[in-house]
N, CA and C atoms as an extended XYZ file, in Angstrom:
552
Properties=species:S:1:pos:R:3:atomname:S:1:resname:S:1:resid:I:1 pbc="F F F"
N      -125.600      -65.621       -7.924 N   MET     1
C      -125.877      -64.427       -7.677 CA  MET     1
C      -124.011      -62.940       -8.533 C   MET     1
N      -124.583      -62.758       -9.484 N   SER     2
C      -122.940      -61.585       -9.659 CA  SER     2
C      -123.109      -60.889       -8.761 C   SER     2
N      -121.674      -60.466       -8.507 N   SER     3
C      -121.346      -59.554       -7.643 CA  SER     3
C      -121.577      -57.754       -8.326 C   SER     3
N      -121.630      -57.968       -9.661 N   TYR     4
C      -121.346      -56.376      -10.275 CA  TYR     4
C      -123.380      -56.163       -9.860 C   TYR     4
N      -123.375      -55.048       -9.455 N   ILE     5
C      -124.463      -54.412       -9.554 CA  ILE     5
C      -125.081      -53.443      -10.983 C   ILE     5
N      -123.710      -52.618      -10.914 N   ALA     6
C      -123.974      -51.517      -12.383 CA  ALA     6
C      -123.216      -51.829      -12.981 C   ALA     6
N      -123.139      -51.122      -14.198 N   LEU     7
C      -121.932      -50.933      -15.312 CA  LEU     7
C      -122.217      -49.372      -16.103 C   LEU     7
N      -121.081      -48.728      -16.315 N   SER     8
C      -121.337      -48.096      -17.044 CA  SER     8
C      -120.379      -48.652      -18.625 C   SER     8
N      -120.318      -47.718      -19.761 N   GLU     9
C      -118.841      -47.634      -21.161 CA  GLU     9
C      -117.519      -47.959      -20.219 C   GLU     9
N      -117.670      -47.138      -18.374 N   ARG    10
C      -116.300      -46.665      -18.505 CA  ARG    10
C      -116.091      -47.374      -17.009 C   ARG    10
N      -117.186      -47.649      -16.043 N   ILE    11
C      -116.741      -48.308      -14.619 CA  ILE    11
C      -117.963      -49.316      -14.701 C   ILE    11
N      -117.813      -50.357      -13.321 N   CYS    12
C      -118.300      -51.217      -12.930 CA  CYS    12
C      -118.255      -51.231      -11.197 C   CYS    12
N      -119.675      -51.200      -10.779 N   LEU    13
C      -120.404      -50.881       -9.537 CA  LEU    13
C      -120.255      -52.510       -8.789 C   LEU    13
N      -119.143      -53.356       -8.257 N   ARG    14
C      -119.322      -54.540       -7.522 CA  ARG    14
C      -119.713      -54.463       -6.216 C   ARG    14
N      -120.043      -54.907       -5.821 N   LEU    15
C      -119.718      -55.532       -4.152 CA  LEU    15
C      -118.651      -55.575       -3.705 C   LEU    15
N      -118.278      -55.368       -2.055 N   MET    16
C      -116.986      -55.316       -1.615 CA  MET    16
C      -116.585      -56.736       -1.409 C   MET    16
N      -115.648      -57.617       -1.485 N   ALA    17
C      -115.339      -58.627       -1.174 CA  ALA    17
C      -114.068      -58.865       -0.151 C   ALA    17
N      -114.092      -60.458        0.475 N   ALA    18
C      -112.912      -60.389        1.161 CA  ALA    18
C      -111.282      -60.647        0.141 C   ALA    18
N      -111.096      -60.906       -0.915 N   GLN    19
C      -110.104      -60.375       -1.550 CA  GLN    19
C      -109.996      -58.419       -1.865 C   GLN    19
N      -110.969      -57.873       -1.543 N   ASP    20
C      -110.413      -56.549       -1.704 CA  ASP    20
C      -109.565      -55.998       -0.855 C   ASP    20
N      -109.452      -56.828        0.619 N   TRP    21
C      -109.127      -56.063        1.677 CA  TRP    21
C      -107.530      -55.366        1.430 C   TRP    21
N      -106.788      -55.519        0.365 N   PRO    22
C      -105.823      -54.707        0.718 CA  PRO    22
C      -106.095      -53.010       -0.257 C   PRO    22
N      -106.559      -53.364       -1.067 N   ILE    23
C      -106.986      -52.407       -1.537 CA  ILE    23
C      -108.277      -50.976       -0.237 C   ILE    23
N      -109.065      -51.592        0.183 N   PHE    24
C      -109.426      -51.399        1.208 CA  PHE    24
C      -108.718      -50.656        2.835 C   PHE    24
N      -107.831      -51.577        3.388 N   LEU    25
C      -106.734      -50.787        4.303 CA  LEU    25
C      -105.679      -50.286        3.651 C   LEU    25
N      -105.686      -49.612        2.078 N   ARG    26
C      -104.244      -49.097        1.570 CA  ARG    26
C      -105.122      -47.751        1.548 C   ARG    26
N      -106.635      -47.174        1.534 N   LEU    27
C      -107.361      -46.725        1.057 CA  LEU    27
C      -107.632      -45.664        2.126 C   LEU    27
N      -107.707      -46.659        3.563 N   ASN    28
C      -108.012      -46.235        4.183 CA  ASN    28
C      -107.531      -45.526        5.562 C   ASN    28
N      -105.857      -46.391        5.115 N   GLN    29
C      -104.760      -45.908        5.499 CA  GLN    29
C      -104.247      -44.479        4.897 C   GLN    29
N      -104.921      -44.129        4.183 N   ASP    30
C      -103.713      -42.749        3.337 CA  ASP    30
C      -104.441      -41.507        4.275 C   ASP    30
N      -103.348      -40.995        4.931 N   GLN    31
C      -104.005      -39.557        5.838 CA  GLN    31
C      -104.589      -38.513        5.013 C   GLN    31
N      -103.777      -38.193        3.189 N   GLN    32
C      -104.423      -37.424        3.011 CA  GLN    32
C      -105.789      -37.230        2.445 C   GLN    32
N      -105.874      -38.573        1.572 N   LEU    33
C      -107.076      -39.305        1.225 CA  LEU    33
C      -108.222      -38.987        1.975 C   LEU    33
N      -107.969      -39.275        3.320 N   ASN    34
C      -108.827      -38.997        4.917 CA  ASN    34
C      -108.659      -38.086        4.956 C   ASN    34
N      -107.913      -37.031        4.834 N   GLN    35
C      -108.366      -35.422        5.520 CA  GLN    35
C      -109.282      -35.233        5.510 C   GLN    35
N      -110.823      -35.381        4.742 N   TYR    36
C      -112.078      -34.722        5.235 CA  TYR    36
C      -113.038      -35.724        5.852 C   TYR    36
N      -112.365      -37.170        6.362 N   ILE    37
C      -112.956      -38.180        6.257 CA  ILE    37
C      -112.955      -38.620        7.900 C   ILE    37
N      -112.011      -38.906        8.052 N   ARG    38
C      -111.856      -38.960        9.367 CA  ARG    38
C      -109.771      -39.568        9.586 C   ARG    38
N      -109.872      -39.884       11.017 N   GLU    39
C      -108.308      -39.334       11.539 CA  GLU    39
C      -108.296      -41.149       11.242 C   GLU    39
N      -107.087      -41.464       10.873 N   VAL    40
C      -106.761      -42.902       10.328 CA  VAL    40
C      -106.345      -43.512       11.296 C   VAL    40
N      -107.765      -45.021       10.862 N   ASP    41
C      -107.733      -45.183       12.012 CA  ASP    41
C      -106.560      -47.131       11.784 C   ASP    41
N      -106.077      -47.843       12.610 N   THR    42
C      -105.770      -49.080       13.380 CA  THR    42
C      -105.626      -49.406       12.436 C   THR    42
N      -104.587      -50.167       11.453 N   GLU    43
C      -104.919      -51.250       10.889 CA  GLU    43
C      -106.036      -52.765       11.260 C   GLU    43
N      -105.985      -53.301       12.697 N   ASP    44
C      -107.080      -54.117       13.399 CA  ASP    44
C      -108.443      -52.695       13.330 C   ASP    44
N      -108.252      -51.984       13.770 N   VAL    45
C      -109.658      -50.906       13.381 CA  VAL    45
C      -110.581      -51.262       12.253 C   VAL    45
N      -109.776      -51.020       11.210 N   LEU    46
C      -109.492      -50.962       10.179 CA  LEU    46
C      -110.250      -52.668        9.266 C   LEU    46
N      -109.336      -53.458       10.076 N   LEU    47
C      -109.803      -55.267        9.544 CA  LEU    47
C      -111.494      -55.130       10.311 C   LEU    47
N      -111.852      -55.111       11.430 N   GLU    48
C      -113.192      -55.273       12.053 CA  GLU    48
C      -114.474      -54.495       10.810 C   GLU    48
N      -114.070      -53.301       10.646 N   ARG    49
C      -114.913      -52.272        9.635 CA  ARG    49
C      -114.567      -53.201        8.591 C   ARG    49
N      -113.735      -53.583        7.721 N   PHE    50
C      -113.518      -54.583        6.508 CA  PHE    50
C      -114.964      -55.642        6.358 C   PHE    50
N      -115.078      -56.039        7.628 N   LYS    51
C      -115.571      -57.617        7.748 CA  LYS    51
C      -116.729      -57.018        7.884 C   LYS    51
N      -117.193      -56.555        8.817 N   GLN    52
C      -119.069      -55.734        8.541 CA  GLN    52
C      -119.517      -55.338        7.304 C   GLN    52
N      -118.088      -54.280        6.610 N   ARG    53
C      -118.640      -54.527        5.422 CA  ARG    53
C      -118.739      -55.283        3.939 C   ARG    53
N      -118.345      -56.308        3.961 N   CYS    54
C      -118.688      -57.344        3.278 CA  CYS    54
C      -119.912      -58.523        3.354 C   CYS    54
N      -120.363      -57.572        4.274 N   LYS    55
C      -121.541      -58.806        4.044 CA  LYS    55
C      -122.899      -58.967        3.174 C   LYS    55
N      -122.452      -57.956        1.846 N   GLY    56
C      -123.556      -58.169        0.936 CA  GLY    56
C      -123.966      -57.516        1.012 C   GLY    56
N      -125.575      -57.146        0.557 N   LEU    57
C      -126.615      -56.791        0.406 CA  LEU    57
C      -127.313      -56.633        1.257 C   LEU    57
N      -126.825      -56.405        3.281 N   ASP    58
C      -127.311      -56.998        4.342 CA  ASP    58
C      -127.906      -54.905        4.354 C   ASP    58
N      -129.023      -55.171        4.535 N   ILE    59
C      -129.808      -53.562        4.668 CA  ILE    59
C      -130.335      -53.566        6.167 C   ILE    59
N      -129.860      -54.019        7.123 N   ASN    60
C      -129.909      -52.925        8.269 CA  ASN    60
C      -129.628      -52.174        8.596 C   ASN    60
N      -130.165      -51.258        9.680 N   CYS    61
C      -130.362      -49.959        9.364 CA  CYS    61
C      -128.867      -49.584       10.045 C   CYS    61
N      -128.248      -48.922        9.954 N   GLY    62
C      -126.693      -48.269       10.625 CA  GLY    62
C      -125.743      -49.076        9.587 C   GLY    62
N      -126.051      -50.215        9.173 N   GLU    63
C      -124.857      -50.941        8.059 CA  GLU    63
C      -124.676      -50.859        6.694 C   GLU    63
N      -123.409      -50.014        6.115 N   TRP    64
C      -123.346      -49.947        5.048 CA  TRP    64
C      -123.440      -51.262        4.129 C   TRP    64
N      -123.225      -50.503        3.020 N   ILE    65
C      -123.544      -51.750        1.371 CA  ILE    65
C      -122.575      -51.387        0.904 C   ILE    65
N      -121.509      -51.946        0.960 N   SER    66
C      -119.795      -51.493        0.445 CA  SER    66
C      -119.450      -51.941       -0.995 C   SER    66
N      -119.332      -51.486       -1.597 N   LEU    67
C      -119.343      -51.346       -3.806 CA  LEU    67
C      -117.472      -50.852       -3.303 C   LEU    67
N      -117.308      -51.471       -5.005 N   VAL    68
C      -115.737      -51.544       -5.496 CA  VAL    68
C      -115.845      -51.082       -6.633 C   VAL    68
N      -115.293      -49.878       -6.563 N   VAL    69
C      -115.808      -48.588       -7.989 CA  VAL    69
C      -114.621      -49.506       -8.715 C   VAL    69
N      -114.740      -49.583      -10.013 N   GLU    70
C      -113.228      -50.563      -10.824 CA  GLU    70
C      -113.594      -50.137      -12.299 C   GLU    70
N      -112.534      -49.912      -13.073 N   SER    71
C      -113.055      -49.191      -15.134 CA  SER    71
C      -113.726      -50.788      -15.314 C   SER    71
N      -113.790      -51.040      -16.493 N   VAL    72
C      -114.328      -52.213      -17.153 CA  VAL    72
C      -113.535      -53.167      -17.365 C   VAL    72
N      -112.032      -53.108      -17.314 N   SER    73
C      -111.047      -53.634      -17.320 CA  SER    73
C      -110.542      -54.198      -16.592 C   SER    73
N      -110.866      -53.705      -15.645 N   GLY    74
C      -111.160      -54.014      -13.804 CA  GLY    74
C      -109.854      -53.835      -12.839 C   GLY    74
N      -109.566      -52.002      -13.563 N   ASP    75
C      -108.513      -51.457      -12.353 CA  ASP    75
C      -109.863      -50.644      -11.435 C   ASP    75
N      -108.579      -50.861      -10.736 N   PHE    76
C      -109.305      -50.618       -8.851 CA  PHE    76
C      -109.746      -48.715       -8.932 C   PHE    76
N      -110.749      -48.003       -8.817 N   ILE    77
C      -111.091      -46.943       -8.963 CA  ILE    77
C      -110.822      -46.465       -7.213 C   ILE    77
N      -112.043      -46.779       -6.476 N   GLY    78
C      -112.277      -46.512       -5.172 CA  GLY    78
C      -113.515      -47.566       -4.673 C   GLY    78
N      -113.841      -46.804       -3.129 N   LEU    79
C      -114.914      -47.363       -2.883 CA  LEU    79
C      -116.103      -46.871       -2.850 C   LEU    79
N      -116.980      -46.863       -2.466 N   MET    80
C      -118.378      -46.583       -2.561 CA  MET    80
C      -119.592      -46.959       -1.147 C   MET    80
N      -120.195      -46.366       -0.923 N   GLY    81
C      -121.173      -47.683        0.167 CA  GLY    81
C      -122.468      -46.890        0.079 C   GLY    81
N      -123.505      -47.225        0.783 N   ILE    82
C      -124.355      -46.645        0.658 CA  ILE    82
C      -125.541      -47.489        2.637 C   ILE    82
N      -126.171      -46.539        2.872 N   CYS    83
C      -126.351      -47.353        4.649 CA  CYS    83
C      -127.748      -46.682        4.705 C   CYS    83
N      -128.343      -47.424        4.851 N   LEU    84
C      -130.083      -47.632        5.499 CA  LEU    84
C      -129.564      -46.428        7.008 C   LEU    84
N      -130.524      -45.268        6.886 N   ILE    85
C      -129.614      -44.665        8.718 CA  ILE    85
C      -131.358      -44.036        9.398 C   ILE    85
N      -131.975      -44.671        8.286 N   ASP    86
C      -133.332      -44.407        9.348 CA  ASP    86
C      -134.880      -44.802        8.471 C   ASP    86
N      -135.298      -46.030        9.013 N   GLU    87
C      -136.290      -47.047        8.061 CA  GLU    87
C      -136.971      -46.395        7.873 C   GLU    87
N      -137.919      -45.814        9.433 N   ALA    88
C      -139.169      -44.962        9.328 CA  ALA    88
C      -139.295      -43.658        7.687 C   ALA    88
N      -138.261      -43.222        8.254 N   LEU    89
C      -138.216      -42.278        7.145 CA  LEU    89
C      -137.866      -42.202        5.758 C   LEU    89
N      -136.906      -43.585        6.125 N   GLN    90
C      -136.900      -44.112        4.075 CA  GLN    90
C      -135.315      -43.614        3.492 C   GLN    90
N      -134.658      -43.125        4.873 N   GLN    91
C      -133.306      -42.133        4.255 CA  GLN    91
C      -132.068      -43.340        4.336 C   GLN    91
N      -131.385      -42.856        3.102 N   TRP    92
C      -129.991      -43.889        3.281 CA  TRP    92
C      -129.154      -42.549        2.711 C   TRP    92
N      -128.043      -42.935        3.367 N   GLU    93
C      -126.446      -42.110        3.446 CA  GLU    93
C      -125.914      -42.739        2.322 C   GLU    93
N      -125.173      -42.288        1.615 N   VAL    94
C      -124.470      -42.252        0.520 CA  VAL    94
C      -122.592      -42.168        0.994 C   VAL    94
N      -122.112      -42.147        1.062 N   GLY    95
C      -120.588      -42.077        0.620 CA  GLY    95
C      -119.453      -42.685       -0.347 C   GLY    95
N      -117.836      -41.932       -0.527 N   TYR    96
C      -117.206      -42.492       -1.575 CA  TYR    96
C      -116.195      -42.198       -1.226 C   TYR    96
N      -114.712      -42.884       -1.620 N   LEU    97
C      -113.710      -42.807       -1.532 CA  LEU    97
C      -112.855      -43.078       -2.801 C   LEU    97
N      -112.085      -42.147       -3.935 N   ILE    98
C      -111.666      -42.476       -5.095 CA  ILE    98
C      -110.121      -42.407       -4.250 C   ILE    98
N      -109.481      -43.272       -4.868 N   ALA    99
C      -108.043      -43.302       -4.888 CA  ALA    99
C      -107.379      -42.053       -5.595 C   ALA    99
N      -106.144      -41.543       -4.812 N   GLN   100
C      -106.250      -40.392       -5.349 CA  GLN   100
C      -105.546      -39.959       -7.190 C   GLN   100
N      -104.454      -41.467       -7.185 N   ASP   101
C      -104.671      -41.327       -8.984 CA  ASP   101
C      -105.701      -41.604       -9.587 C   ASP   101
N      -106.609      -41.468       -9.179 N   GLN   102
C      -108.742      -41.650       -9.990 CA  GLN   102
C      -108.838      -40.159       -9.572 C   GLN   102
N      -108.233      -39.242       -9.113 N   GLN   103
C      -109.456      -38.568       -8.924 CA  GLN   103
C      -109.478      -37.295      -10.274 C   GLN   103
N      -110.889      -36.321      -10.383 N   GLY   104
C      -110.422      -35.552      -11.410 CA  GLY   104
C      -110.452      -35.915      -13.085 C   GLY   104
N      -111.194      -37.225      -12.852 N   LYS   105
C      -111.339      -38.189      -13.574 CA  LYS   105
C      -113.084      -38.363      -13.964 C   LYS   105
N      -114.073      -37.745      -13.240 N   GLY   106
C      -115.720      -38.093      -13.474 CA  GLY   106
C      -116.343      -38.972      -12.796 C   GLY   106
N      -115.049      -39.758      -12.138 N   TYR   107
C      -115.327      -41.164      -11.413 CA  TYR   107
C      -116.280      -40.904      -10.611 C   TYR   107
N      -115.986      -40.011       -9.360 N   ALA   108
C      -116.995      -40.180       -8.540 CA  ALA   108
C      -118.437      -39.684       -8.801 C   ALA   108
N      -118.715      -39.077       -9.700 N   THR   109
C      -120.037      -38.551      -10.124 CA  THR   109
C      -120.508      -39.851      -11.403 C   THR   109
N      -119.556      -40.456      -12.084 N   GLU   110
C      -120.173      -41.460      -13.040 CA  GLU   110
C      -121.242      -42.511      -11.551 C   GLU   110
N      -120.054      -43.094      -10.971 N   ALA   111
C      -119.711      -43.890      -10.043 CA  ALA   111
C      -121.927      -43.751       -9.286 C   ALA   111
N      -122.010      -41.986       -8.761 N   LEU   112
C      -122.886      -41.844       -7.969 CA  LEU   112
C      -124.342      -42.114       -8.907 C   LEU   112
N      -123.585      -42.252      -10.269 N   GLN   113
C      -125.446      -42.124      -11.091 CA  GLN   113
C      -125.650      -43.151      -11.291 C   GLN   113
N      -124.497      -44.078      -11.057 N   LEU   114
C      -124.785      -45.811      -11.266 CA  LEU   114
C      -125.747      -46.158      -10.162 C   LEU   114
N      -124.986      -45.858       -9.550 N   LEU   115
C      -125.940      -46.822       -7.904 CA  LEU   115
C      -126.536      -45.882       -7.480 C   LEU   115
N      -127.213      -44.387       -7.839 N   LEU   116
C      -128.442      -43.857       -7.295 CA  LEU   116
C      -129.783      -44.813       -7.463 C   LEU   116
N      -129.530      -44.917       -8.979 N   PRO   117
C      -131.249      -45.780      -10.096 CA  PRO   117
C      -131.053      -47.005       -9.039 C   PRO   117
N      -129.988      -47.505       -9.043 N   TRP   118
C      -129.627      -48.953       -8.377 CA  TRP   118
C      -130.558      -49.258       -7.283 C   TRP   118
N      -130.270      -48.282       -6.384 N   ALA   119
C      -130.421      -48.504       -5.015 CA  ALA   119
C      -132.184      -47.835       -5.069 C   ALA   119
N      -132.417      -46.897       -5.367 N   ILE   120
C      -134.062      -46.929       -5.742 CA  ILE   120
C      -135.101      -47.713       -6.689 C   ILE   120
N      -134.159      -48.519       -7.252 N   ALA   121
C      -135.182      -50.163       -7.361 CA  ALA   121
C      -134.912      -51.326       -6.441 C   ALA   121
N      -133.957      -51.203       -5.810 N   HIS   122
C      -134.247      -52.430       -4.756 CA  HIS   122
C      -134.289      -51.935       -3.744 C   HIS   122
N      -134.451      -51.037       -2.828 N   PHE   123
C      -135.162      -50.723       -2.219 CA  PHE   123
C      -135.853      -49.360       -1.163 C   PHE   123
N      -136.535      -49.095       -0.423 N   ALA   124
C      -137.360      -48.547       -0.334 CA  ALA   124
C      -136.705      -47.297        0.441 C   ALA   124
N      -136.419      -46.394       -0.639 N   VAL   125
C      -135.531      -45.185       -0.664 CA  VAL   125
C      -136.883      -43.882       -0.667 C   VAL   125
N      -136.847      -43.428        0.394 N   HIS   126
C      -137.800      -41.743       -0.248 CA  HIS   126
C      -136.618      -40.469       -0.303 C   HIS   126
N      -135.656      -40.859        0.661 N   LYS   127
C      -133.980      -39.690        0.717 CA  LYS   127
C      -133.028      -40.510        1.070 C   LYS   127
N      -131.627      -39.524       -0.377 N   VAL   128
C      -130.665      -40.652       -0.399 CA  VAL   128
C      -129.778      -39.041        0.510 C   VAL   128
N      -129.198      -38.667        1.308 N   VAL   129
C      -128.377      -38.045        2.124 CA  VAL   129
C      -126.925      -38.119        1.545 C   VAL   129
N      -125.934      -37.502        2.208 N   ALA   130
C      -124.868      -37.272        2.062 CA  ALA   130
C      -124.322      -35.916        2.828 C   ALA   130
N      -122.964      -36.244        3.364 N   ARG   131
C      -122.062      -35.071        4.071 CA  ARG   131
C      -120.559      -34.799        3.592 C   ARG   131
N      -120.178      -33.288        3.447 N   CYS   132
C      -118.665      -33.431        3.396 CA  CYS   132
C      -118.485      -31.993        4.182 C   CYS   132
N      -117.223      -32.354        4.757 N   VAL   133
C      -116.810      -31.308        4.646 CA  VAL   133
C      -117.009      -30.081        4.422 C   VAL   133
N      -116.734      -29.200        4.857 N   ALA   134
C      -117.423      -27.519        4.387 CA  ALA   134
C      -115.857      -27.220        2.925 C   ALA   134
N      -115.525      -27.272        3.320 N   THR   135
C      -113.477      -27.058        2.435 CA  THR   135
C      -113.195      -28.728        1.629 C   THR   135
N      -114.495      -28.983        1.730 N   ASN   136
C      -113.947      -30.786        0.508 CA  ASN   136
C      -114.659      -30.009       -0.817 C   ASN   136
N      -113.975      -28.964       -1.533 N   LEU   137
C      -114.932      -29.096       -2.137 CA  LEU   137
C      -115.546      -29.946       -3.748 C   LEU   137
N      -114.065      -31.188       -3.865 N   GLY   138
C      -114.380      -31.476       -4.751 CA  GLY   138
C      -116.151      -32.618       -4.393 C   GLY   138
N      -116.173      -32.931       -3.716 N   SER   139
C      -116.777      -33.631       -3.382 CA  SER   139
C      -118.508      -33.199       -3.531 C   SER   139
N      -118.373      -32.035       -2.645 N   ALA   140
C      -119.425      -31.258       -2.928 CA  ALA   140
C      -120.004      -30.503       -4.627 C   ALA   140
N      -119.207      -30.944       -5.162 N   ARG   141
C      -118.891      -30.086       -6.489 CA  ARG   141
C      -119.978      -32.062       -7.157 C   ARG   141
N      -119.396      -32.907       -6.885 N   VAL   142
C      -119.801      -34.227       -6.985 CA  VAL   142
C      -121.733      -34.653       -7.008 C   VAL   142
N      -121.800      -33.740       -5.765 N   LEU   143
C      -122.790      -34.069       -5.015 CA  LEU   143
C      -124.163      -33.372       -5.983 C   LEU   143
N      -123.596      -31.526       -6.698 N   GLN   144
C      -124.229      -31.321       -6.606 CA  GLN   144
C      -124.713      -31.410       -8.210 C   GLN   144
N      -123.762      -31.898       -8.780 N   LYS   145
C      -123.805      -32.755      -10.215 CA  LYS   145
C      -124.644      -34.186      -10.125 C   LYS   145
N      -125.230      -34.679       -9.098 N   CYS   146
C      -125.441      -35.263       -9.164 CA  CYS   146
C      -126.845      -35.482       -8.787 C   CYS   146
N      -127.317      -33.965       -8.704 N   GLY   147
C      -128.538      -33.296       -8.082 CA  GLY   147
C      -129.186      -33.280       -7.170 C   GLY   147
N      -128.043      -33.173       -6.084 N   PHE   148
C      -127.820      -33.469       -4.381 CA  PHE   148
C      -127.717      -31.397       -4.199 C   PHE   148
N      -129.024      -31.188       -3.020 N   LYS   149
C      -129.286      -30.118       -3.316 CA  LYS   149
C      -128.593      -29.929       -2.009 C   LYS   149
N      -127.691      -28.664       -1.769 N   GLN   150
C      -127.236      -28.461        0.564 CA  GLN   150
C      -128.420      -27.812        0.628 C   GLN   150
N      -129.206      -28.825        1.844 N   GLU   151
C      -129.905      -28.488        3.027 CA  GLU   151
C      -129.724      -28.119        3.626 C   GLU   151
N      -127.774      -27.166        4.341 N   GLY   152
C      -127.437      -27.250        5.424 CA  GLY   152
C      -126.319      -27.050        5.683 C   GLY   152
N      -126.019      -26.249        6.775 N   LEU   153
C      -124.321      -26.239        6.973 CA  LEU   153
C      -124.344      -26.375        8.840 C   LEU   153
N      -123.583      -27.427        8.795 N   LEU   154
C      -123.404      -27.611       10.719 CA  LEU   154
C      -122.071      -27.300       10.879 C   LEU   154
N      -121.881      -26.293       11.661 N   ARG   155
C      -121.260      -25.939       12.149 CA  ARG   155
C      -120.543      -26.321       13.118 C   ARG   155
N      -119.110      -26.612       13.227 N   HIS   156
C      -118.278      -27.569       13.838 CA  HIS   156
C      -119.051      -29.199       13.898 C   HIS   156
N      -119.372      -29.850       13.230 N   ASN   157
C      -120.030      -31.277       13.331 CA  ASN   157
C      -119.065      -32.106       13.110 C   ASN   157
N      -118.011      -32.079       12.825 N   HIS   158
C      -116.866      -33.093       12.056 CA  HIS   158
C      -116.001      -33.029       13.326 C   HIS   158
N      -115.117      -33.708       13.674 N   ARG   159
C      -113.568      -33.471       14.160 CA  ARG   159
C      -112.573      -34.578       13.933 C   ARG   159
N      -111.589      -33.824       13.277 N   ILE   160
C      -110.700      -34.967       12.779 CA  ILE   160
C      -109.380      -33.835       12.565 C   ILE   160
N      -108.573      -34.964       13.319 N   PHE   161
C      -107.181      -34.520       13.946 CA  PHE   161
C      -107.607      -33.288       14.783 C   PHE   161
N      -108.205      -33.019       15.669 N   GLY   162
C      -108.441      -32.344       16.599 CA  GLY   162
C      -108.327      -31.213       16.404 C   GLY   162
N      -109.160      -30.767       14.967 N   GLU   163
C      -110.002      -29.598       14.440 CA  GLU   163
C      -111.485      -29.696       14.292 C   GLU   163
N      -111.919      -28.538       14.497 N   TRP   164
C      -113.538      -28.779       14.521 CA  TRP   164
C      -114.064      -28.377       12.834 C   TRP   164
N      -114.598      -28.900       12.299 N   LEU   165
C      -115.243      -28.266       11.298 CA  LEU   165
C      -116.142      -28.133       10.481 C   LEU   165
N      -116.785      -27.584        9.667 N   ASP   166
C      -118.229      -27.107        9.246 CA  ASP   166
C      -118.553      -28.513        8.817 C   ASP   166
N      -119.970      -28.764        8.301 N   GLU   167
C      -119.949      -29.765        7.500 CA  GLU   167
C      -121.106      -29.673        6.329 C   GLU   167
N      -120.830      -30.030        5.454 N   CYS   168
C      -121.903      -29.777        4.448 CA  CYS   168
C      -123.431      -30.678        4.600 C   CYS   168
N      -124.392      -30.311        4.772 N   TYR   169
C      -125.572      -31.417        4.257 CA  TYR   169
C      -126.555      -31.211        2.918 C   TYR   169
N      -126.108      -32.869        1.908 N   PHE   170
C      -126.485      -32.459        1.057 CA  PHE   170
C      -128.204      -33.490        1.090 C   PHE   170
N      -128.867      -33.313       -0.093 N   GLY   171
C      -130.261      -34.679        0.092 CA  GLY   171
C      -130.840      -34.343       -1.572 C   GLY   171
N      -130.857      -35.602       -1.533 N   LEU   172
C      -131.658      -35.592       -3.044 CA  LEU   172
C      -132.968      -36.883       -2.539 C   LEU   172
N      -134.047      -36.318       -3.268 N   LEU   173
C      -135.481      -36.705       -2.814 CA  LEU   173
C      -135.368      -38.153       -4.170 C   LEU   173
N      -136.132      -39.709       -3.869 N   ALA   174
C      -135.394      -40.236       -5.191 CA  ALA   174
C      -136.612      -40.427       -5.698 C   ALA   174
N      -138.372      -39.092       -6.117 N   GLU   175
C      -138.347      -38.711       -7.332 CA  GLU   175
C      -137.779      -37.485       -7.735 C   GLU   175
N      -137.107      -37.362       -7.169 N   ASP   176
C      -136.042      -36.436       -8.445 CA  ASP   176
C      -134.734      -37.167       -9.221 C   ASP   176
N      -134.326      -38.187       -8.510 N   GLU   177
C      -133.845      -39.041       -9.207 CA  GLU   177
C      -134.191      -39.407      -10.324 C   GLU   177
N      -135.844      -40.185       -9.702 N   VAL   178
C      -136.680      -40.581      -10.990 CA  VAL   178
C      -136.628      -39.993      -11.880 C   VAL   178
N      -136.902      -38.418      -11.740 N   ILE   179
C      -136.656      -38.050      -12.705 CA  ILE   179
C      -135.750      -37.855      -14.047 C   ILE   179
N      -134.639      -37.413      -13.113 N   ALA   180
C      -132.887      -36.905      -13.804 CA  ALA   180
C      -133.167      -38.011      -14.432 C   ALA   180
N      -132.962      -39.355      -14.163 N   GLU   181
C      -132.834      -41.318      -14.562 CA  GLU   181
C      -132.927      -40.967      -16.238 C   GLU   181
N      -134.881      -40.276      -15.812 N   GLN   182
C      -135.983      -40.581      -16.813 CA  GLN   182
C      -135.254      -39.470      -18.518 C   GLN   182
N      -134.703      -38.495      -18.001 N   SER   183
C      -133.669      -37.098      -18.664 CA  SER   183
C      -132.735      -37.339      -19.677 C   SER   183
N      -131.922      -38.969      -18.803 N   ARG   184
C      -130.473      -38.823      -18.964 CA  ARG   184
C      -130.085      -39.863      -20.588 C   ARG   184
């Protein structure tokens, strides 16, 4: 089975594998890149997280299916994932982390537009959710471009570097994505 799950004219999504440890470490230790996500963890903690996320298409509730976003020529762009968060409600969460030198080029939007129809076709998905801190305007724009609707603002719902941050909660129904995909 190929590790590629989706591709466009510019980018590919593939399952994360053991050889991706250096890029996973680099992105997850970049304090500026993680300013809206989490405090930077130690290398040991990141290695354990990496090992857990290299399990391929494991869809156990609470475990991420982690993907590498790369150009069709093989250049690294970022990481993306999807996680089953509630099996009974068929709710999944998405997340992405794009390298700083690749931001602002539409890659996160394009990768999410590739991931959504693939996930809906392969798993029981009723709704996809995403969260971002309220000050992360770029991430919010990516979600909105992909059809997500802001469903709420959770006050002081996230804490990074000792600071409480408001978090925007976004949702996309699978049926809305199917309709959007048919019109593309």
